[in-house]
């Protein structure tokens, strides 16, 4: 799958995959199994179900923020052939807006929609993935 094909897929299926409205979403294939994702989303969706959301004013939660991720992609395969396969993204770098944060922070946020960004259900026909650099 090329970078352009992946971005078309992303634009059509991201709301379905992550259950959240992500605007301006784009993926860049860095190579060596690494992808770069950026998207604009409401802060409330990023922080939903976390204790932090309770102390932020409601008007601020409605603001849109840029989410930047660098992640290593891998195919998560069940023990048997009949189990579902998932494309999993292990975050290496994370930033909200211009603020860099530890990548582990995403795993600690309880938002199920956000976790949907990090694990995509794949068709059974997919047996492996290789990520090579996309065009510059």
Tab-separated table of N, CA and C in Angstrom:
chain	number	residue	atom	x	y	z
A	1	UNK	N	0.849	-1.164	0.000
A	1	UNK	CA	0.000	0.000	0.000
A	1	UNK	C	0.902	1.236	0.000
A	2	UNK	N	0.628	2.150	-0.869
A	2	UNK	CA	1.440	3.366	-0.948
A	2	UNK	C	0.977	4.388	0.094
A	3	UNK	N	1.794	5.407	0.285
A	3	UNK	CA	1.436	6.477	1.216
A	3	UNK	C	0.128	7.154	0.794
A	4	UNK	N	-0.044	7.395	-0.497
A	4	UNK	CA	-1.276	8.028	-0.996
A	4	UNK	C	-2.492	7.130	-0.744
A	5	UNK	N	-2.355	5.820	-0.978
A	5	UNK	CA	-3.458	4.886	-0.731
A	5	UNK	C	-3.802	4.821	0.757
A	6	UNK	N	-2.789	4.835	1.592
A	6	UNK	CA	-3.006	4.805	3.031
A	6	UNK	C	-3.728	6.067	3.498
A	7	UNK	N	-3.374	7.202	2.948
A	7	UNK	CA	-4.033	8.451	3.319
A	7	UNK	C	-5.477	8.493	2.828
A	8	UNK	N	-5.753	7.917	1.657
A	8	UNK	CA	-7.147	7.820	1.184
A	8	UNK	C	-7.953	6.930	2.119
A	9	UNK	N	-7.367	5.808	2.502
A	9	UNK	CA	-8.023	4.907	3.452
A	9	UNK	C	-8.291	5.645	4.760
A	10	UNK	N	-7.308	6.367	5.242
A	10	UNK	CA	-7.426	7.116	6.482
A	10	UNK	C	-8.570	8.123	6.411
A	11	UNK	N	-8.647	8.870	5.318
A	11	UNK	CA	-9.680	9.900	5.203
A	11	UNK	C	-11.084	9.302	5.180
A	12	UNK	N	-11.234	8.089	4.658
A	12	UNK	CA	-12.553	7.461	4.578
A	12	UNK	C	-12.923	6.671	5.834
A	13	UNK	N	-11.944	6.120	6.515
A	13	UNK	CA	-12.243	5.166	7.575
A	13	UNK	C	-11.814	5.575	8.976
A	14	UNK	N	-11.192	6.725	9.149
A	14	UNK	CA	-10.682	7.073	10.476
A	14	UNK	C	-11.791	7.261	11.500
A	15	UNK	N	-12.871	7.905	11.129
A	15	UNK	CA	-13.970	8.084	12.076
A	15	UNK	C	-14.519	6.717	12.484
A	16	UNK	N	-14.597	5.804	11.533
A	16	UNK	CA	-15.079	4.456	11.799
A	16	UNK	C	-14.105	3.687	12.691
A	17	UNK	N	-12.808	3.796	12.417
A	17	UNK	CA	-11.788	3.060	13.158
A	17	UNK	C	-11.613	3.607	14.563
A	18	UNK	N	-11.523	4.925	14.691
A	18	UNK	CA	-11.221	5.535	15.981
A	18	UNK	C	-12.446	6.077	16.699
A	19	UNK	N	-13.591	6.113	16.051
A	19	UNK	CA	-14.818	6.659	16.641
A	19	UNK	C	-14.643	8.091	17.125
A	20	UNK	N	-13.840	8.857	16.412
A	20	UNK	CA	-13.653	10.256	16.762
A	20	UNK	C	-13.411	11.062	15.495
A	21	UNK	N	-13.884	12.307	15.493
A	21	UNK	CA	-13.675	13.140	14.313
A	21	UNK	C	-12.263	13.713	14.281
A	22	UNK	N	-11.450	13.235	13.372
A	22	UNK	CA	-10.085	13.734	13.216
A	22	UNK	C	-10.027	14.480	11.891
A	23	UNK	N	-9.726	15.770	11.965
A	23	UNK	CA	-9.637	16.580	10.751
A	23	UNK	C	-8.196	16.686	10.292
A	24	UNK	N	-8.011	16.832	9.014
A	24	UNK	CA	-6.671	17.038	8.465
A	24	UNK	C	-5.726	15.890	8.738
A	25	UNK	N	-6.259	14.696	8.961
A	25	UNK	CA	-5.405	13.550	9.263
A	25	UNK	C	-4.534	13.165	8.087
A	26	UNK	N	-3.288	12.852	8.370
A	26	UNK	CA	-2.360	12.417	7.328
A	26	UNK	C	-1.342	11.460	7.927
A	27	UNK	N	-0.935	10.519	7.114
A	27	UNK	CA	0.105	9.567	7.510
A	27	UNK	C	1.264	9.698	6.537
A	28	UNK	N	2.470	9.696	7.091
A	28	UNK	CA	3.679	9.695	6.267
A	28	UNK	C	4.457	8.440	6.627
A	29	UNK	N	4.866	7.696	5.607
A	29	UNK	CA	5.640	6.478	5.830
A	29	UNK	C	7.113	6.865	5.934
A	30	UNK	N	7.663	6.733	7.120
A	30	UNK	CA	9.042	7.141	7.369
A	30	UNK	C	10.002	6.049	6.916
A	31	UNK	N	9.615	4.795	7.066
A	31	UNK	CA	10.463	3.660	6.712
A	31	UNK	C	10.889	2.914	7.958
A	32	UNK	N	11.471	1.735	7.773
A	32	UNK	CA	11.935	0.895	8.864
A	32	UNK	C	10.814	0.628	9.878
A	33	UNK	N	9.584	0.462	9.373
A	33	UNK	CA	8.448	0.142	10.227
A	33	UNK	C	7.828	1.323	10.944
A	34	UNK	N	8.290	2.540	10.650
A	34	UNK	CA	7.818	3.720	11.377
A	34	UNK	C	6.888	4.552	10.498
A	35	UNK	N	5.774	4.988	11.099
A	35	UNK	CA	4.830	5.885	10.440
A	35	UNK	C	4.707	7.148	11.271
A	36	UNK	N	4.387	8.225	10.601
A	36	UNK	CA	4.151	9.502	11.269
A	36	UNK	C	2.701	9.886	10.995
A	37	UNK	N	1.960	10.207	12.043
A	37	UNK	CA	0.555	10.573	11.918
A	37	UNK	C	0.361	11.964	12.479
A	38	UNK	N	-0.470	12.753	11.815
A	38	UNK	CA	-0.890	14.028	12.395
A	38	UNK	C	-2.368	14.205	12.104
A	39	UNK	N	-3.062	14.816	13.059
A	39	UNK	CA	-4.483	15.048	12.897
A	39	UNK	C	-4.956	16.111	13.868
A	40	UNK	N	-6.016	16.780	13.495
A	40	UNK	CA	-6.615	17.847	14.292
A	40	UNK	C	-7.876	17.292	14.944
A	41	UNK	N	-7.960	17.371	16.273
A	41	UNK	CA	-9.116	16.832	16.956
A	41	UNK	C	-9.457	17.677	18.178
A	42	UNK	N	-10.723	17.625	18.616
A	42	UNK	CA	-11.115	18.372	19.814
A	42	UNK	C	-10.365	17.837	21.042
A	43	UNK	N	-9.906	18.738	21.884
A	43	UNK	CA	-9.190	18.347	23.092
A	43	UNK	C	-10.046	17.422	23.950
A	44	UNK	N	-11.379	17.627	23.944
A	44	UNK	CA	-12.273	16.772	24.735
A	44	UNK	C	-12.142	15.312	24.304
A	45	UNK	N	-11.966	15.042	22.990
A	45	UNK	CA	-11.829	13.661	22.528
A	45	UNK	C	-10.494	13.055	22.941
A	46	UNK	N	-9.485	13.876	23.013
A	46	UNK	CA	-8.166	13.403	23.417
A	46	UNK	C	-8.133	13.072	24.909
A	47	UNK	N	-8.836	13.871	25.700
A	47	UNK	CA	-8.800	13.706	27.152
A	47	UNK	C	-10.019	13.014	27.736
A	48	UNK	N	-10.971	12.606	26.893
A	48	UNK	CA	-12.216	12.031	27.418
A	48	UNK	C	-11.931	10.898	28.395
A	49	UNK	N	-12.720	10.871	29.436
A	49	UNK	CA	-12.639	9.850	30.490
A	49	UNK	C	-11.389	9.968	31.356
A	50	UNK	N	-10.577	11.002	31.181
A	50	UNK	CA	-9.413	11.164	32.052
A	50	UNK	C	-9.740	12.178	33.144
A	51	UNK	N	-9.037	12.101	34.233
A	51	UNK	CA	-9.246	13.019	35.345
A	51	UNK	C	-8.864	14.445	34.961
A	52	UNK	N	-7.943	14.603	34.043
A	52	UNK	CA	-7.495	15.928	33.605
A	52	UNK	C	-8.647	16.705	32.989
A	53	UNK	N	-9.524	16.030	32.261
A	53	UNK	CA	-10.641	16.703	31.596
A	53	UNK	C	-11.551	17.406	32.598
A	54	UNK	N	-11.624	16.905	33.811
A	54	UNK	CA	-12.502	17.488	34.825
A	54	UNK	C	-12.024	18.856	35.316
A	55	UNK	N	-10.735	19.145	35.176
A	55	UNK	CA	-10.215	20.423	35.686
A	55	UNK	C	-9.994	21.462	34.584
A	56	UNK	N	-10.264	21.094	33.341
A	56	UNK	CA	-10.097	22.023	32.218
A	56	UNK	C	-11.449	22.655	31.905
A	57	UNK	N	-11.492	23.978	31.726
A	57	UNK	CA	-12.766	24.641	31.398
A	57	UNK	C	-13.398	24.058	30.126
A	58	UNK	N	-14.722	23.968	30.123
A	58	UNK	CA	-15.464	23.366	29.001
A	58	UNK	C	-15.126	24.028	27.673
A	59	UNK	N	-14.982	25.344	27.656
A	59	UNK	CA	-14.669	26.054	26.412
A	59	UNK	C	-13.311	25.607	25.856
A	60	UNK	N	-12.359	25.346	26.742
A	60	UNK	CA	-11.035	24.891	26.299
A	60	UNK	C	-11.096	23.475	25.739
A	61	UNK	N	-11.971	22.645	26.291
A	61	UNK	CA	-12.101	21.267	25.805
A	61	UNK	C	-12.647	21.219	24.380
A	62	UNK	N	-13.352	22.271	23.962
A	62	UNK	CA	-13.905	22.307	22.601
A	62	UNK	C	-12.876	22.768	21.561
A	63	UNK	N	-11.753	23.289	22.003
A	63	UNK	CA	-10.705	23.710	21.071
A	63	UNK	C	-10.108	22.512	20.364
A	64	UNK	N	-9.747	22.719	19.115
A	64	UNK	CA	-9.081	21.675	18.342
A	64	UNK	C	-7.571	21.799	18.529
A	65	UNK	N	-6.916	20.650	18.710
A	65	UNK	CA	-5.467	20.617	18.887
A	65	UNK	C	-4.866	19.639	17.879
A	66	UNK	N	-3.623	19.873	17.514
A	66	UNK	CA	-2.915	18.961	16.626
A	66	UNK	C	-2.311	17.835	17.449
A	67	UNK	N	-2.540	16.619	17.003
A	67	UNK	CA	-1.927	15.445	17.608
A	67	UNK	C	-0.882	14.944	16.623
A	68	UNK	N	0.363	14.822	17.073
A	68	UNK	CA	1.468	14.321	16.245
A	68	UNK	C	1.994	13.040	16.889
A	69	UNK	N	2.081	11.982	16.101
A	69	UNK	CA	2.594	10.704	16.595
A	69	UNK	C	3.642	10.149	15.642
A	70	UNK	N	4.694	9.590	16.186
A	70	UNK	CA	5.603	8.732	15.436
A	70	UNK	C	5.468	7.372	16.089
A	71	UNK	N	5.195	6.356	15.298
A	71	UNK	CA	4.954	5.039	15.879
A	71	UNK	C	5.516	3.936	14.993
A	72	UNK	N	5.889	2.852	15.623
A	72	UNK	CA	6.323	1.659	14.899
A	72	UNK	C	5.086	0.798	14.692
A	73	UNK	N	4.838	0.431	13.459
A	73	UNK	CA	3.659	-0.378	13.125
A	73	UNK	C	4.037	-1.853	13.090
A	74	UNK	N	3.118	-2.680	13.580
A	74	UNK	CA	3.329	-4.122	13.518
A	74	UNK	C	1.974	-4.796	13.361
A	75	UNK	N	1.990	-5.987	12.821
A	75	UNK	CA	0.768	-6.757	12.659
A	75	UNK	C	0.618	-7.658	13.872
A	76	UNK	N	-0.465	-7.478	14.584
A	76	UNK	CA	-0.764	-8.270	15.770
A	76	UNK	C	-1.610	-9.447	15.316
A	77	UNK	N	-1.086	-10.645	15.498
A	77	UNK	CA	-1.765	-11.847	15.016
A	77	UNK	C	-2.096	-12.732	16.208
A	78	UNK	N	-3.332	-13.267	16.223
A	78	UNK	CA	-3.753	-14.168	17.295
A	78	UNK	C	-3.058	-15.512	17.196
A	79	UNK	N	-3.281	-16.339	18.198
A	79	UNK	CA	-2.640	-17.652	18.260
A	79	UNK	C	-3.131	-18.586	17.159
A	80	UNK	N	-4.380	-18.420	16.728
A	80	UNK	CA	-4.905	-19.276	15.665
A	80	UNK	C	-5.233	-18.434	14.439
A	81	UNK	N	-5.272	-19.054	13.309
A	81	UNK	CA	-5.520	-18.378	12.027
A	81	UNK	C	-6.892	-17.701	12.003
A	82	UNK	N	-7.862	-18.259	12.755
A	82	UNK	CA	-9.225	-17.726	12.715
A	82	UNK	C	-9.393	-16.454	13.558
A	83	UNK	N	-8.408	-16.110	14.380
A	83	UNK	CA	-8.523	-14.911	15.200
A	83	UNK	C	-8.252	-13.665	14.363
A	84	UNK	N	-8.876	-12.547	14.760
A	84	UNK	CA	-8.724	-11.276	14.048
A	84	UNK	C	-7.291	-10.784	14.105
A	85	UNK	N	-6.913	-10.042	13.064
A	85	UNK	CA	-5.596	-9.424	12.989
A	85	UNK	C	-5.758	-7.925	13.157
A	86	UNK	N	-4.770	-7.303	13.763
A	86	UNK	CA	-4.806	-5.866	14.001
A	86	UNK	C	-3.483	-5.239	13.593
A	87	UNK	N	-3.575	-4.055	13.037
A	87	UNK	CA	-2.395	-3.239	12.782
A	87	UNK	C	-2.212	-2.420	14.048
A	88	UNK	N	-1.089	-2.613	14.703
A	88	UNK	CA	-0.838	-1.967	15.996
A	88	UNK	C	0.250	-0.918	15.831
A	89	UNK	N	0.044	0.236	16.472
A	89	UNK	CA	1.015	1.323	16.439
A	89	UNK	C	1.572	1.526	17.841
A	90	UNK	N	2.873	1.281	18.011
A	90	UNK	CA	3.548	1.519	19.288
A	90	UNK	C	4.201	2.893	19.215
A	91	UNK	N	3.656	3.831	19.978
A	91	UNK	CA	4.070	5.235	19.903
A	91	UNK	C	5.482	5.416	20.443
A	92	UNK	N	6.317	6.064	19.625
A	92	UNK	CA	7.678	6.377	20.029
A	92	UNK	C	7.817	7.850	20.406
A	93	UNK	N	7.107	8.711	19.666
A	93	UNK	CA	7.111	10.144	19.961
A	93	UNK	C	5.692	10.668	19.887
A	94	UNK	N	5.379	11.621	20.748
A	94	UNK	CA	4.050	12.189	20.836
A	94	UNK	C	4.168	13.682	21.084
A	95	UNK	N	3.301	14.452	20.444
A	95	UNK	CA	3.200	15.883	20.741
A	95	UNK	C	1.743	16.292	20.592
A	96	UNK	N	1.313	17.152	21.486
A	96	UNK	CA	-0.005	17.789	21.367
A	96	UNK	C	0.299	19.248	21.100
A	97	UNK	N	-0.097	19.693	19.911
A	97	UNK	CA	0.326	21.018	19.475
A	97	UNK	C	1.831	20.995	19.310
A	98	UNK	N	2.506	21.949	19.901
A	98	UNK	CA	3.977	21.991	19.837
A	98	UNK	C	4.637	21.391	21.067
A	99	UNK	N	3.822	20.861	21.974
A	99	UNK	CA	4.338	20.342	23.241
A	99	UNK	C	4.687	18.861	23.139
A	100	UNK	N	5.980	18.512	23.123
A	100	UNK	CA	6.354	17.091	23.118
A	100	UNK	C	6.016	16.453	24.469
A	101	UNK	N	5.543	15.231	24.416
A	101	UNK	CA	5.159	14.494	25.617
A	101	UNK	C	5.690	13.065	25.510
A	102	UNK	N	5.803	12.368	26.642
A	102	UNK	CA	6.233	10.963	26.569
A	102	UNK	C	5.202	10.128	25.802
A	103	UNK	N	5.654	9.280	24.907
A	103	UNK	CA	4.759	8.452	24.104
A	103	UNK	C	3.866	7.550	24.940
A	104	UNK	N	4.345	7.132	26.104
A	104	UNK	CA	3.568	6.252	26.975
A	104	UNK	C	2.296	6.939	27.471
A	105	UNK	N	2.269	8.258	27.429
A	105	UNK	CA	1.106	9.009	27.897
A	105	UNK	C	-0.173	8.587	27.163
A	106	UNK	N	-0.070	8.290	25.877
A	106	UNK	CA	-1.261	7.874	25.125
A	106	UNK	C	-1.855	6.584	25.671
A	107	UNK	N	-1.027	5.670	26.099
A	107	UNK	CA	-1.521	4.402	26.661
A	107	UNK	C	-2.190	4.622	28.014
A	108	UNK	N	-1.815	5.706	28.698
A	108	UNK	CA	-2.375	5.976	30.014
A	108	UNK	C	-3.701	6.716	29.956
A	109	UNK	N	-3.983	7.393	28.831
A	109	UNK	CA	-5.261	8.084	28.696
A	109	UNK	C	-6.348	7.042	28.439
A	110	UNK	N	-7.441	7.074	29.207
A	110	UNK	CA	-8.446	6.021	29.107
A	110	UNK	C	-9.418	6.142	27.931
A	111	UNK	N	-9.208	7.076	27.019
A	111	UNK	CA	-10.130	7.268	25.910
A	111	UNK	C	-10.117	6.059	24.972
A	112	UNK	N	-11.270	5.374	24.863
A	112	UNK	CA	-11.340	4.220	23.958
A	112	UNK	C	-11.193	4.665	22.506
A	113	UNK	N	-11.678	5.868	22.186
A	113	UNK	CA	-11.538	6.380	20.822
A	113	UNK	C	-10.071	6.598	20.486
A	114	UNK	N	-9.323	7.130	21.437
A	114	UNK	CA	-7.899	7.355	21.230
A	114	UNK	C	-7.166	6.028	21.072
A	115	UNK	N	-7.539	5.050	21.856
A	115	UNK	CA	-6.921	3.731	21.727
A	115	UNK	C	-7.240	3.118	20.359
A	116	UNK	N	-8.399	3.496	19.793
A	116	UNK	CA	-8.756	3.032	18.453
A	116	UNK	C	-7.801	3.537	17.382
A	117	UNK	N	-7.154	4.665	17.632
A	117	UNK	CA	-6.146	5.172	16.697
A	117	UNK	C	-4.907	4.288	16.672
A	118	UNK	N	-4.661	3.567	17.752
A	118	UNK	CA	-3.426	2.806	17.905
A	118	UNK	C	-3.565	1.328	17.550
A	119	UNK	N	-4.782	0.892	17.208
A	119	UNK	CA	-5.003	-0.531	16.894
A	119	UNK	C	-6.145	-0.624	15.889
A	120	UNK	N	-5.810	-0.975	14.644
A	120	UNK	CA	-6.802	-1.035	13.568
A	120	UNK	C	-7.074	-2.477	13.195
A	121	UNK	N	-8.344	-2.820	13.107
A	121	UNK	CA	-8.753	-4.160	12.687
A	121	UNK	C	-8.394	-4.341	11.208
A	122	UNK	N	-7.785	-5.453	10.878
A	122	UNK	CA	-7.343	-5.709	9.508
A	122	UNK	C	-8.095	-6.895	8.912
A	123	UNK	N	-8.230	-6.908	7.587
A	123	UNK	CA	-8.869	-8.058	6.932
A	123	UNK	C	-8.041	-9.329	7.133
A	124	UNK	N	-8.697	-10.456	7.125
A	124	UNK	CA	-8.005	-11.738	7.299
A	124	UNK	C	-6.972	-12.004	6.215
A	125	UNK	N	-7.172	-11.407	5.048
A	125	UNK	CA	-6.254	-11.638	3.935
A	125	UNK	C	-4.882	-11.002	4.152
A	126	UNK	N	-4.762	-10.073	5.100
A	126	UNK	CA	-3.482	-9.424	5.365
A	126	UNK	C	-2.632	-10.356	6.223
A	127	UNK	N	-1.480	-10.761	5.688
A	127	UNK	CA	-0.612	-11.691	6.403
A	127	UNK	C	0.651	-11.037	6.932
A	128	UNK	N	0.957	-9.841	6.458
A	128	UNK	CA	2.153	-9.152	6.925
A	128	UNK	C	2.155	-7.725	6.418
A	129	UNK	N	3.001	-6.901	7.024
A	129	UNK	CA	3.137	-5.522	6.574
A	129	UNK	C	4.624	-5.167	6.493
A	130	UNK	N	4.941	-4.293	5.559
A	130	UNK	CA	6.274	-3.733	5.419
A	130	UNK	C	6.107	-2.261	5.191
A	131	UNK	N	6.831	-1.465	5.944
A	131	UNK	CA	6.734	-0.025	5.784
A	131	UNK	C	8.045	0.494	5.231
A	132	UNK	N	7.939	1.073	4.063
A	132	UNK	CA	9.100	1.661	3.391
A	132	UNK	C	8.848	3.158	3.269
A	133	UNK	N	9.896	3.943	3.139
A	133	UNK	CA	9.691	5.394	3.028
A	133	UNK	C	8.799	5.737	1.843
A	134	UNK	N	7.883	6.700	2.084
A	134	UNK	CA	7.038	7.209	1.020
A	134	UNK	C	7.789	8.276	0.253
A	135	UNK	N	7.192	8.799	-0.819
A	135	UNK	CA	7.858	9.861	-1.594
A	135	UNK	C	8.022	11.104	-0.756
A	136	UNK	N	9.125	11.794	-0.921
A	136	UNK	CA	9.393	13.004	-0.139
A	136	UNK	C	8.591	14.173	-0.617
